[in-house]
Amino acid sequence: MISYAECSARERLAKLLDPGSFHEWLPPAERVTSPHLAQLGVPFAFDDGVAIGRATLDDRSVFVAAQEGGFMGGGVGEVHGAKLVGLMQRALRDRPAAVLLLAESGGVRLHEANAGLIAVSEVMRALLDVRAAGIPVIVLIGGANGCFGGMGIVARCADHIVMSDVGRLAMSGPEVIESSHGVDEFDSRDRALVWRTTGGKHRWLTGDCDALVEDDVAAFRASAVAAIDASRPLTLAALEEEHALLSARLHALPSDTAGRDEATLLWSALGFADAQQVPDLSVEAVRALRAIR
Amino acid sequence: MQWNSLVTQLFGPYHGMRADGDFLRGEVMFEGEPLTVIGTTNHASIGVRLALAQARAVLDTVAQHPGRPILLLIDTQGQQLRRRDELLGINRAMAHLGASIDLARRRGHRVIGLVYDQALSGGFITSGLIADACYALPDAEIRVMRIPAMARVTKLSEEKLAALSQSNPVFAPGVQNYVAMGGVRALWRGDLQACLRDALTHTPTEDRRAQDGAERGGRQLAAAVVQRVLDAA
């Protein structure tokens, strides 16, 4: 078992895809870097924190991107974002069996904030084009930095999300919320609370991710292989269904929770018995809860 | 600008638009044609509830009025920074809003964004930035973060960021910089009805922002990098 969380982006690509099949576009040797970071006097990376290319997965042709959380938390800047957009546009043109996004990002890279914000919205539009063309976009989330900010939105635009229990998917990070509304609103050092709010088990129980796996590269691979034909077209009917689900969830959580844990209350409201046990259960046991509810 | 005076300028005094808290909605007539207007006011922070309210209005228009243009009026301080919204999956609600607008575009609705007051990060990404194109009033404000907050997160000094933001549109707040980067297609000055008429007629349906950013000199790499990926061996 190899920890997905502890791998770098390139290690994930090497171990998750068919051996030796990854062919990179705009590799580090081409030195497509961020001029804005250089202007700020901040270290830059020769791949601007994301590796993109084509590969095979279980002998199927896929396009793939992997964000490097170790470089600026995987933040999306102008070049990083444009590489993702280019990958999506190329997928639209060349029609691989699927597009894999190994997401690990804090969202917009604040060092080049405006360009990053526009870039994330361009990624969103390009991804939705790929999805509308019937090419499934599969997002894998299990890096130590999680998948936050604009990338948390991008992830939810995809056809399919695979998460590990250590993975996190959300919008604003706990530190940002704590600095904005205080430690009573969100104690970012309370790891159990952070995971109950954003972690893989929670996202699995709410259906925010489609597969929950162990923190293991092989498990991510198997789950990605299983999802390769999982195209889910965004029709009006599908969006009405999504709307009903999100509205029901909003109303399921009481507005006054009287000091009780909100995550536990929400899981109970969604029909999971013994909700307070969830954080202590194994991945396998939590996975089974959705089947027996 | 106040939303009421904006829509009065655009659609006359009997526009019929209503505010429900921070949420704006109306079916208005513009030059004899019906138009759906959806928006937010009071620098709304966009939480799950407000994202869903906007998505509802978009989906209603798609279901009941095929092809009717949609105008998004943007005034937001960004996403709601609350643990409860995170627990409820605010990123999923915002993605749902974005996907609803995207569906409307695909089904032939023109979707025009207009930043009439303030637009920040998360609240903007699934409204104006996912429309066919986004416009802004000249005195509107667009940014990701204020400079002191940026300084905290980036661990760079406020003085350095303030100085750099004078010259590089990439980190300086301001609508003119968003125009230069292609994120805002144009500013609406003078006759706002003429601006809306022109936007409804001439807004491209494909995403031209990277090319615009390159041509205008505010975002010089994005379009070229996309092209390099398309051409790579």
Short mmCIF file of C-alpha atoms in Angstrom, two decimals:
data_model
loop_
_atom_site.label_atom_id
_atom_site.label_comp_id
_atom_site.label_asym_id
_atom_site.label_seq_id
_atom_site.Cartn_x
_atom_site.Cartn_y
_atom_site.Cartn_z
CA MET A 1 0.00 0.00 0.00
CA ILE A 2 1.41 3.37 -1.09
CA SER A 3 -0.04 6.50 0.51
CA TYR A 4 -1.58 8.71 -2.17
CA ALA A 5 -1.43 11.69 0.22
CA GLU A 6 2.33 11.36 0.66
CA CYS A 7 3.12 11.11 -3.06
CA SER A 8 4.07 14.09 -5.16
CA ALA A 9 1.97 14.87 -8.24
CA ARG A 10 4.48 13.13 -10.52
CA GLU A 11 4.72 10.08 -8.27
CA ARG A 12 0.95 9.78 -8.44
CA LEU A 13 1.03 9.90 -12.23
CA ALA A 14 3.78 7.30 -12.39
CA LYS A 15 2.03 4.89 -10.04
CA LEU A 16 -1.61 5.44 -10.96
CA LEU A 17 -1.46 5.33 -14.77
CA ASP A 18 -0.32 2.35 -16.82
CA PRO A 19 3.46 2.05 -16.22
CA GLY A 20 5.49 4.31 -18.47
CA SER A 21 2.44 5.54 -20.40
CA PHE A 22 2.45 9.18 -19.28
CA HIS A 23 3.55 11.55 -22.04
CA GLU A 24 3.82 15.08 -20.72
CA TRP A 25 2.94 18.28 -22.57
CA LEU A 26 4.89 21.42 -21.64
CA PRO A 27 7.22 19.43 -19.33
CA PRO A 28 9.58 21.18 -16.91
CA ALA A 29 12.32 21.13 -19.56
CA GLU A 30 10.29 23.68 -21.54
CA ARG A 31 10.34 26.01 -18.54
CA VAL A 32 6.85 27.46 -18.92
CA THR A 33 6.92 29.43 -15.68
CA SER A 34 5.03 32.22 -13.97
CA PRO A 35 6.50 35.66 -14.62
CA HIS A 36 4.38 37.11 -11.82
CA LEU A 37 6.05 35.03 -9.13
CA ALA A 38 9.43 36.07 -10.48
CA GLN A 39 8.32 39.70 -10.23
CA LEU A 40 7.37 39.18 -6.58
CA GLY A 41 10.70 37.55 -5.85
CA VAL A 42 8.96 34.30 -4.93
CA PRO A 43 10.34 30.91 -6.06
CA PHE A 44 8.70 29.61 -9.24
CA ALA A 45 8.44 26.11 -10.68
CA PHE A 46 9.38 24.89 -14.16
CA ASP A 47 5.92 23.32 -14.55
CA ASP A 48 4.05 26.06 -12.60
CA GLY A 49 2.80 23.39 -10.23
CA VAL A 50 0.86 21.19 -12.62
CA ALA A 51 1.81 18.31 -14.91
CA ILE A 52 -0.44 17.61 -17.91
CA GLY A 53 -0.37 15.06 -20.70
CA ARG A 54 -1.78 11.89 -22.20
CA ALA A 55 -1.50 8.36 -20.90
CA THR A 56 -3.28 5.07 -20.78
CA LEU A 57 -5.29 3.79 -17.85
CA ASP A 58 -6.15 0.10 -18.04
CA ASP A 59 -5.22 0.35 -21.75
CA ARG A 60 -7.71 3.15 -22.35
CA SER A 61 -6.53 6.50 -23.68
CA VAL A 62 -6.88 9.27 -21.10
CA PHE A 63 -5.76 12.86 -20.70
CA VAL A 64 -4.55 13.72 -17.26
CA ALA A 65 -3.53 16.66 -15.07
CA ALA A 66 -1.90 16.46 -11.64
CA GLN A 67 -1.58 19.49 -9.37
CA GLU A 68 1.47 19.64 -7.09
CA GLY A 69 0.36 20.61 -3.60
CA GLY A 70 3.96 21.09 -2.55
CA PHE A 71 4.25 24.12 -4.84
CA MET A 72 2.21 27.07 -3.55
CA GLY A 73 -0.40 24.68 -2.21
CA GLY A 74 -1.43 23.80 -5.76
CA GLY A 75 -2.70 27.34 -6.29
CA VAL A 76 -3.95 28.22 -9.76
CA GLY A 77 -2.07 31.05 -11.46
CA GLU A 78 -2.17 32.24 -15.05
CA VAL A 79 0.09 29.54 -16.54
CA HIS A 80 -1.14 26.72 -14.30
CA GLY A 81 -4.73 27.54 -15.22
CA ALA A 82 -3.95 27.86 -18.93
CA LYS A 83 -2.33 24.39 -18.92
CA LEU A 84 -5.57 22.97 -17.50
CA VAL A 85 -7.68 24.87 -20.05
CA GLY A 86 -5.41 23.67 -22.87
CA LEU A 87 -5.77 20.08 -21.68
CA MET A 88 -9.57 20.37 -21.67
CA GLN A 89 -9.67 22.00 -25.11
CA ARG A 90 -7.39 19.32 -26.47
CA ALA A 91 -9.64 16.65 -24.97
CA LEU A 92 -12.57 18.23 -26.77
CA ARG A 93 -10.61 18.01 -30.03
CA ASP A 94 -8.96 14.58 -29.65
CA ARG A 95 -11.66 12.79 -27.63
CA PRO A 96 -9.83 10.53 -25.15
CA ALA A 97 -11.89 7.99 -23.19
CA ALA A 98 -11.75 10.24 -20.12
CA VAL A 99 -9.97 13.17 -18.50
CA LEU A 100 -8.45 12.64 -15.05
CA LEU A 101 -7.79 15.56 -12.76
CA LEU A 102 -5.60 14.73 -9.77
CA ALA A 103 -6.67 17.81 -7.85
CA GLU A 104 -4.69 19.23 -4.97
CA SER A 105 -5.17 22.95 -4.64
CA GLY A 106 -6.01 25.80 -2.32
CA GLY A 107 -7.79 27.45 -5.26
CA VAL A 108 -6.75 30.74 -6.78
CA ARG A 109 -3.04 31.47 -6.27
CA LEU A 110 -3.23 34.73 -4.36
CA HIS A 111 0.16 35.90 -5.63
CA GLU A 112 -1.45 36.42 -9.04
CA ALA A 113 -4.99 36.67 -7.79
CA ASN A 114 -6.84 38.32 -10.65
CA ALA A 115 -5.33 36.12 -13.34
CA GLY A 116 -5.94 33.07 -11.16
CA LEU A 117 -9.59 33.93 -10.64
CA ILE A 118 -10.24 34.35 -14.36
CA ALA A 119 -8.21 31.20 -15.07
CA VAL A 120 -10.29 29.10 -12.68
CA SER A 121 -13.47 30.26 -14.40
CA GLU A 122 -11.93 29.40 -17.77
CA VAL A 123 -11.10 25.93 -16.46
CA MET A 124 -14.72 25.59 -15.33
CA ARG A 125 -16.11 26.51 -18.72
CA ALA A 126 -13.64 24.29 -20.57
CA LEU A 127 -14.36 21.36 -18.23
CA LEU A 128 -18.11 21.76 -18.74
CA ASP A 129 -17.50 21.73 -22.52
CA VAL A 130 -15.68 18.40 -22.17
CA ARG A 131 -18.43 16.99 -19.98
CA ALA A 132 -21.12 18.19 -22.41
CA ALA A 133 -19.27 16.35 -25.20
CA GLY A 134 -19.81 13.09 -23.30
CA ILE A 135 -16.18 12.69 -22.27
CA PRO A 136 -16.18 11.95 -18.53
CA VAL A 137 -14.06 14.13 -16.29
CA ILE A 138 -12.93 12.24 -13.18
CA VAL A 139 -11.49 14.14 -10.22
CA LEU A 140 -9.29 12.42 -7.64
CA ILE A 141 -8.91 14.12 -4.24
CA GLY A 142 -6.53 12.79 -1.63
CA GLY A 143 -3.60 15.17 -1.33
CA ALA A 144 -2.56 16.74 1.97
CA ASN A 145 -3.65 20.20 0.80
CA GLY A 146 -7.16 19.08 -0.12
CA CYS A 147 -9.21 20.68 -2.88
CA PHE A 148 -10.43 24.16 -1.95
CA GLY A 149 -11.55 27.50 -3.29
CA GLY A 150 -12.30 27.71 -6.98
CA MET A 151 -10.93 24.20 -7.48
CA GLY A 152 -13.56 22.94 -5.02
CA ILE A 153 -16.15 24.34 -7.42
CA VAL A 154 -14.35 22.98 -10.48
CA ALA A 155 -14.28 19.52 -8.89
CA ARG A 156 -18.04 19.58 -8.41
CA CYS A 157 -18.48 20.43 -12.11
CA ALA A 158 -16.94 17.07 -13.05
CA ASP A 159 -18.77 13.82 -13.81
CA HIS A 160 -17.24 11.83 -10.99
CA ILE A 161 -15.25 12.46 -7.80
CA VAL A 162 -13.09 9.90 -6.01
CA MET A 163 -11.90 10.81 -2.50
CA SER A 164 -9.91 9.17 0.22
CA ASP A 165 -10.91 9.58 3.86
CA VAL A 166 -7.92 11.89 4.40
CA GLY A 167 -8.92 13.98 1.39
CA ARG A 168 -10.74 17.25 1.91
CA LEU A 169 -13.13 19.04 -0.43
CA ALA A 170 -14.63 22.44 0.33
CA MET A 171 -14.67 26.10 -0.61
CA SER A 172 -13.04 28.30 2.07
CA GLY A 173 -10.34 26.73 4.20
CA PRO A 174 -10.81 26.55 7.98
CA GLU A 175 -8.02 29.09 8.56
CA VAL A 176 -9.76 31.64 6.32
CA ILE A 177 -13.08 31.17 8.11
CA GLU A 178 -11.42 31.33 11.52
CA SER A 179 -9.57 34.55 10.66
CA SER A 180 -12.79 36.05 9.35
CA HIS A 181 -15.29 35.01 12.03
CA GLY A 182 -13.20 33.82 14.94
CA VAL A 183 -12.21 30.56 16.54
CA ASP A 184 -15.73 29.93 17.83
CA GLU A 185 -17.00 29.82 14.24
CA PHE A 186 -14.35 27.36 13.05
CA ASP A 187 -11.39 26.18 15.11
CA SER A 188 -8.92 25.36 12.35
CA ARG A 189 -6.70 23.40 14.76
CA ASP A 190 -9.53 21.03 15.68
CA ARG A 191 -8.60 18.36 13.16
CA ALA A 192 -11.60 16.16 13.94
CA LEU A 193 -13.95 19.09 13.33
CA VAL A 194 -12.14 20.01 10.09
CA TRP A 195 -12.55 16.45 8.78
CA ARG A 196 -16.18 16.18 9.91
CA THR A 197 -16.84 19.36 7.90
CA THR A 198 -14.74 18.80 4.77
CA GLY A 199 -13.28 15.27 4.84
CA GLY A 200 -13.83 12.27 2.60
CA LYS A 201 -16.20 10.40 4.92
CA HIS A 202 -18.50 13.42 5.19
CA ARG A 203 -18.44 14.03 1.45
CA TRP A 204 -19.22 10.36 0.87
CA LEU A 205 -22.21 10.34 3.23
CA THR A 206 -23.64 13.49 1.61
CA GLY A 207 -22.98 12.18 -1.89
CA ASP A 208 -20.57 15.03 -2.63
CA CYS A 209 -18.11 12.41 -3.81
CA ASP A 210 -18.98 9.31 -5.82
CA ALA A 211 -16.39 6.93 -4.41
CA LEU A 212 -14.60 6.72 -1.05
CA VAL A 213 -11.28 4.89 -1.02
CA GLU A 214 -8.38 4.21 1.32
CA ASP A 215 -5.34 6.47 1.14
CA ASP A 216 -3.73 4.11 -1.35
CA VAL A 217 -2.61 4.81 -4.92
CA ALA A 218 -3.84 1.39 -6.10
CA ALA A 219 -7.29 2.07 -4.65
CA PHE A 220 -7.44 5.41 -6.49
CA ARG A 221 -6.38 3.67 -9.69
CA ALA A 222 -9.03 0.98 -9.37
CA SER A 223 -11.69 3.57 -8.65
CA ALA A 224 -10.64 5.72 -11.63
CA VAL A 225 -10.70 2.66 -13.91
CA ALA A 226 -14.21 1.86 -12.73
CA ALA A 227 -15.35 5.42 -13.48
CA ILE A 228 -13.93 5.67 -16.97
CA ASP A 229 -17.30 5.19 -18.67
CA ALA A 230 -19.23 7.16 -16.05
CA SER A 231 -20.27 10.09 -18.23
CA ARG A 232 -23.14 11.97 -16.61
CA PRO A 233 -24.63 14.51 -19.01
CA LEU A 234 -25.80 17.78 -17.45
CA THR A 235 -29.40 17.96 -18.61
CA LEU A 236 -32.20 20.13 -17.26
CA ALA A 237 -33.60 17.05 -15.53
CA ALA A 238 -30.23 16.28 -13.93
CA LEU A 239 -29.90 19.85 -12.67
CA GLU A 240 -33.46 19.79 -11.29
CA GLU A 241 -32.55 16.62 -9.41
CA GLU A 242 -29.39 18.26 -8.08
CA HIS A 243 -31.41 21.29 -7.05
CA ALA A 244 -33.90 19.18 -5.12
CA LEU A 245 -31.08 17.32 -3.34
CA LEU A 246 -29.29 20.51 -2.28
CA SER A 247 -32.52 22.22 -1.19
CA ALA A 248 -33.53 19.20 0.89
CA ARG A 249 -30.09 19.14 2.51
CA LEU A 250 -30.29 22.84 3.36
CA HIS A 251 -33.61 22.28 5.12
CA ALA A 252 -32.54 19.02 6.77
CA LEU A 253 -30.05 20.76 9.07
CA PRO A 254 -31.87 22.65 11.84
CA SER A 255 -30.94 26.35 11.99
CA ASP A 256 -30.54 26.13 15.76
CA THR A 257 -28.38 23.14 16.57
CA ALA A 258 -28.29 23.95 20.32
CA GLY A 259 -24.58 23.35 20.65
CA ARG A 260 -24.71 19.84 19.22
CA ASP A 261 -22.29 18.79 16.49
CA GLU A 262 -23.72 19.93 13.17
CA ALA A 263 -22.07 17.24 11.06
CA THR A 264 -23.51 14.49 13.26
CA LEU A 265 -26.94 16.15 13.09
CA LEU A 266 -26.76 16.38 9.32
CA TRP A 267 -25.74 12.73 8.93
CA SER A 268 -28.62 11.70 11.19
CA ALA A 269 -31.01 13.90 9.21
CA LEU A 270 -29.80 12.23 6.01
CA GLY A 271 -30.82 8.90 7.46
CA PHE A 272 -27.59 7.46 8.83
CA ALA A 273 -28.09 5.66 12.12
CA ASP A 274 -25.38 5.93 14.79
CA ALA A 275 -24.04 9.03 13.08
CA GLN A 276 -21.82 9.88 16.05
CA GLN A 277 -19.81 6.70 15.32
CA VAL A 278 -18.85 7.78 11.78
CA PRO A 279 -15.45 9.39 12.54
CA ASP A 280 -14.28 6.19 14.26
CA LEU A 281 -15.43 3.79 11.55
CA SER A 282 -13.12 2.30 8.94
CA VAL A 283 -13.38 3.45 5.33
CA GLU A 284 -14.97 0.14 4.43
CA ALA A 285 -17.61 0.50 7.14
CA VAL A 286 -18.44 4.09 6.13
CA ARG A 287 -18.64 3.01 2.49
CA ALA A 288 -21.17 0.36 3.47
CA LEU A 289 -23.40 2.90 5.23
CA ARG A 290 -24.62 4.37 1.95
CA ALA A 291 -25.69 0.94 0.75
CA ILE A 292 -27.68 0.02 3.86
CA ARG A 293 -29.30 3.38 4.60
CA MET B 1 -24.80 52.34 -8.18
CA GLN B 2 -28.00 51.28 -6.38
CA TRP B 3 -29.73 48.37 -8.11
CA ASN B 4 -32.99 50.30 -8.25
CA SER B 5 -31.57 53.25 -10.11
CA LEU B 6 -29.66 50.87 -12.41
CA VAL B 7 -32.76 48.91 -13.44
CA THR B 8 -34.75 52.14 -13.73
CA GLN B 9 -32.17 53.42 -16.19
CA LEU B 10 -32.25 50.14 -18.08
CA PHE B 11 -35.93 49.24 -18.02
CA GLY B 12 -37.82 52.39 -16.92
CA PRO B 13 -39.62 53.16 -13.65
CA TYR B 14 -42.13 50.31 -13.96
CA HIS B 15 -39.50 47.57 -14.22
CA GLY B 16 -41.30 45.32 -11.72
CA MET B 17 -38.08 43.96 -10.20
CA ARG B 18 -38.16 42.92 -6.55
CA ALA B 19 -35.56 42.47 -3.86
CA ASP B 20 -36.08 39.58 -1.46
CA GLY B 21 -33.42 40.23 1.13
CA ASP B 22 -30.17 40.35 -0.85
CA PHE B 23 -31.67 38.48 -3.81
CA LEU B 24 -32.94 40.31 -6.90
CA ARG B 25 -35.26 38.84 -9.46
CA GLY B 26 -37.52 40.11 -12.18
CA GLU B 27 -39.00 39.48 -15.57
CA VAL B 28 -38.62 42.77 -17.39
CA MET B 29 -39.33 44.07 -20.89
CA PHE B 30 -36.41 45.47 -22.81
CA GLU B 31 -37.25 47.11 -26.11
CA GLY B 32 -40.32 44.93 -26.50
CA GLU B 33 -38.59 41.65 -25.60
CA PRO B 34 -38.83 39.82 -22.26
CA LEU B 35 -35.63 39.40 -20.27
CA THR B 36 -34.92 37.57 -17.01
CA VAL B 37 -32.91 39.55 -14.48
CA ILE B 38 -31.25 37.73 -11.58
CA GLY B 39 -28.92 39.32 -9.09
CA THR B 40 -27.75 40.16 -5.62
CA THR B 41 -27.41 43.40 -3.70
CA ASN B 42 -26.05 44.85 -0.42
CA HIS B 43 -22.64 43.26 -1.21
CA ALA B 44 -24.31 39.93 -0.53
CA SER B 45 -22.15 37.08 0.68
CA ILE B 46 -23.13 34.06 -1.35
CA GLY B 47 -23.95 31.09 0.82
CA VAL B 48 -25.78 27.89 -0.04
CA ARG B 49 -29.19 29.57 0.22
CA LEU B 50 -28.39 32.45 -2.12
CA ALA B 51 -26.61 30.22 -4.63
CA LEU B 52 -29.68 27.98 -4.76
CA ALA B 53 -32.05 30.95 -5.12
CA GLN B 54 -30.12 32.13 -8.17
CA ALA B 55 -29.92 28.64 -9.65
CA ARG B 56 -33.70 28.26 -9.17
CA ALA B 57 -34.33 31.43 -11.18
CA VAL B 58 -31.99 30.26 -13.97
CA LEU B 59 -33.58 26.81 -14.17
CA ASP B 60 -37.09 28.33 -14.17
CA THR B 61 -36.14 30.50 -17.12
CA VAL B 62 -34.67 27.54 -19.02
CA ALA B 63 -37.75 25.40 -18.32
CA GLN B 64 -40.46 28.01 -18.88
CA HIS B 65 -39.00 30.51 -21.31
CA PRO B 66 -36.68 28.77 -23.77
CA GLY B 67 -34.21 31.16 -25.31
CA ARG B 68 -35.08 34.15 -23.11
CA PRO B 69 -31.94 36.19 -22.39
CA ILE B 70 -30.69 36.40 -18.82
CA LEU B 71 -29.00 39.42 -17.24
CA LEU B 72 -27.00 38.74 -14.06
CA LEU B 73 -26.59 41.78 -11.81
CA ILE B 74 -23.57 41.31 -9.59
CA ASP B 75 -22.91 42.82 -6.19
CA THR B 76 -21.19 40.38 -3.87
CA GLN B 77 -18.49 40.35 -1.23
CA GLY B 78 -17.70 36.76 -2.16
CA GLN B 79 -18.65 33.39 -0.77
CA GLN B 80 -20.13 33.15 2.71
CA LEU B 81 -17.30 32.37 5.13
CA ARG B 82 -19.19 30.10 7.51
CA ARG B 83 -18.53 26.59 8.73
CA ARG B 84 -22.18 25.70 8.31
CA ASP B 85 -22.09 26.54 4.60
CA GLU B 86 -18.95 24.44 4.18
CA LEU B 87 -20.63 21.53 5.93
CA LEU B 88 -23.62 21.89 3.61
CA GLY B 89 -21.35 21.82 0.57
CA ILE B 90 -21.21 25.46 -0.53
CA ASN B 91 -18.78 24.48 -3.30
CA ARG B 92 -21.38 22.06 -4.66
CA ALA B 93 -24.14 24.68 -4.48
CA MET B 94 -21.95 27.18 -6.33
CA ALA B 95 -20.98 24.57 -8.91
CA HIS B 96 -24.70 23.89 -9.35
CA LEU B 97 -25.33 27.59 -9.98
CA GLY B 98 -22.48 27.69 -12.49
CA ALA B 99 -23.67 24.53 -14.22
CA SER B 100 -27.22 25.93 -14.42
CA ILE B 101 -25.96 29.10 -16.12
CA ASP B 102 -23.78 26.97 -18.38
CA LEU B 103 -26.82 24.87 -19.35
CA ALA B 104 -28.79 28.02 -20.16
CA ARG B 105 -26.01 29.16 -22.50
CA ARG B 106 -25.86 25.77 -24.20
CA ARG B 107 -29.60 25.86 -24.79
CA GLY B 108 -29.37 29.19 -26.56
CA HIS B 109 -30.02 31.72 -23.82
CA ARG B 110 -27.77 34.76 -24.00
CA VAL B 111 -26.36 35.23 -20.51
CA ILE B 112 -24.83 38.63 -19.76
CA GLY B 113 -23.11 39.48 -16.48
CA LEU B 114 -22.93 43.05 -15.18
CA VAL B 115 -20.88 44.02 -12.13
CA TYR B 116 -22.77 47.12 -11.00
CA ASP B 117 -21.20 47.45 -7.56
CA GLN B 118 -18.70 44.92 -6.21
CA ALA B 119 -17.52 41.48 -7.25
CA LEU B 120 -15.22 39.26 -5.23
CA SER B 121 -13.75 35.84 -5.75
CA GLY B 122 -16.15 32.98 -5.02
CA GLY B 123 -19.31 35.00 -5.53
CA PHE B 124 -18.14 36.09 -8.97
CA ILE B 125 -16.79 32.84 -10.37
CA THR B 126 -20.20 31.20 -10.71
CA SER B 127 -22.06 34.30 -11.89
CA GLY B 128 -20.48 36.90 -14.16
CA LEU B 129 -17.43 34.78 -14.96
CA ILE B 130 -19.53 31.85 -16.22
CA ALA B 131 -21.85 34.03 -18.35
CA ASP B 132 -21.33 34.41 -22.10
CA ALA B 133 -19.42 37.53 -21.12
CA CYS B 134 -19.23 39.89 -18.18
CA TYR B 135 -19.40 43.68 -18.25
CA ALA B 136 -18.96 46.23 -15.47
CA LEU B 137 -19.85 49.79 -14.56
CA PRO B 138 -16.78 52.06 -14.38
CA ASP B 139 -17.07 52.66 -10.63
CA ALA B 140 -17.56 48.98 -9.78
CA GLU B 141 -14.93 47.13 -7.80
CA ILE B 142 -13.57 43.69 -8.65
CA ARG B 143 -10.99 41.82 -6.67
CA VAL B 144 -10.06 38.53 -5.06
CA MET B 145 -8.86 39.89 -1.75
CA ARG B 146 -7.93 43.20 -0.17
CA ILE B 147 -4.21 43.88 0.00
CA PRO B 148 -3.85 43.40 3.81
CA ALA B 149 -5.48 39.95 3.57
CA MET B 150 -3.33 39.11 0.55
CA ALA B 151 -0.25 40.13 2.52
CA ARG B 152 -1.20 37.78 5.35
CA VAL B 153 -1.78 34.82 3.07
CA THR B 154 1.20 35.36 0.78
CA LYS B 155 3.52 36.47 3.60
CA LEU B 156 4.64 39.41 1.47
CA SER B 157 4.64 42.93 2.88
CA GLU B 158 1.66 45.19 2.29
CA GLU B 159 3.99 47.90 0.99
CA LYS B 160 5.45 45.60 -1.63
CA LEU B 161 2.05 44.38 -2.81
CA ALA B 162 0.65 47.90 -2.89
CA ALA B 163 3.59 49.09 -4.96
CA LEU B 164 3.43 46.19 -7.42
CA SER B 165 -0.31 46.51 -7.78
CA GLN B 166 0.21 49.95 -9.31
CA SER B 167 1.87 48.44 -12.35
CA ASN B 168 0.76 44.81 -12.79
CA PRO B 169 -2.96 44.18 -13.46
CA VAL B 170 -2.54 40.61 -12.27
CA PHE B 171 -2.58 41.52 -8.59
CA ALA B 172 -4.18 44.93 -8.52
CA PRO B 173 -7.88 45.21 -7.69
CA GLY B 174 -9.97 47.26 -10.10
CA VAL B 175 -12.32 46.92 -13.05
CA GLN B 176 -9.91 48.42 -15.55
CA ASN B 177 -7.44 45.64 -14.78
CA TYR B 178 -10.12 43.02 -15.34
CA VAL B 179 -10.84 44.60 -18.71
CA ALA B 180 -7.13 44.47 -19.56
CA MET B 181 -6.99 40.79 -18.58
CA GLY B 182 -10.08 39.93 -20.60
CA GLY B 183 -12.17 38.93 -17.58
CA VAL B 184 -14.49 41.87 -18.21
CA ARG B 185 -15.41 42.36 -21.86
CA ALA B 186 -16.06 46.11 -21.61
CA LEU B 187 -17.20 48.86 -19.27
CA TRP B 188 -20.70 50.27 -19.67
CA ARG B 189 -20.54 54.07 -19.85
CA GLY B 190 -23.17 56.64 -20.73
CA ASP B 191 -26.34 55.24 -22.28
CA LEU B 192 -26.81 51.97 -20.40
CA GLN B 193 -29.70 50.86 -22.62
CA ALA B 194 -27.43 51.15 -25.64
CA CYS B 195 -24.79 49.12 -23.77
CA LEU B 196 -27.26 46.34 -22.97
CA ARG B 197 -28.62 46.34 -26.52
CA ASP B 198 -25.11 46.03 -27.87
CA ALA B 199 -24.23 43.26 -25.38
CA LEU B 200 -27.33 41.23 -26.27
CA THR B 201 -26.51 41.54 -29.95
CA HIS B 202 -22.75 41.21 -30.05
CA THR B 203 -21.59 39.15 -27.07
CA PRO B 204 -19.72 36.09 -28.33
CA THR B 205 -20.90 32.70 -27.11
CA GLU B 206 -17.41 31.18 -27.08
CA ASP B 207 -14.90 31.96 -24.32
CA ARG B 208 -12.71 34.75 -25.72
CA ARG B 209 -11.21 35.95 -22.48
CA ALA B 210 -7.71 34.57 -22.91
CA GLN B 211 -7.42 36.08 -26.41
CA ASP B 212 -8.84 39.40 -25.19
CA GLY B 213 -6.34 39.41 -22.34
CA ALA B 214 -3.48 38.85 -24.78
CA GLU B 215 -4.67 41.49 -27.26
CA ARG B 216 -5.20 44.03 -24.49
CA GLY B 217 -1.84 43.26 -22.90
CA GLY B 218 -3.16 42.50 -19.41
CA ARG B 219 -2.77 38.72 -19.52
CA GLN B 220 -0.06 37.90 -21.95
CA LEU B 221 0.50 34.19 -21.38
CA ALA B 222 -2.83 32.40 -21.01
CA ALA B 223 -3.84 32.22 -24.68
CA ALA B 224 -0.33 31.31 -25.81
CA VAL B 225 0.00 28.52 -23.22
CA VAL B 226 -3.37 27.07 -24.24
CA GLN B 227 -2.21 27.07 -27.87
CA ARG B 228 1.08 25.40 -26.93
CA VAL B 229 -0.81 22.61 -25.21
CA LEU B 230 -2.98 22.13 -28.30
CA ASP B 231 0.11 22.02 -30.53
CA ALA B 232 2.39 19.93 -28.29
CA ALA B 233 3.79 16.76 -29.79
#
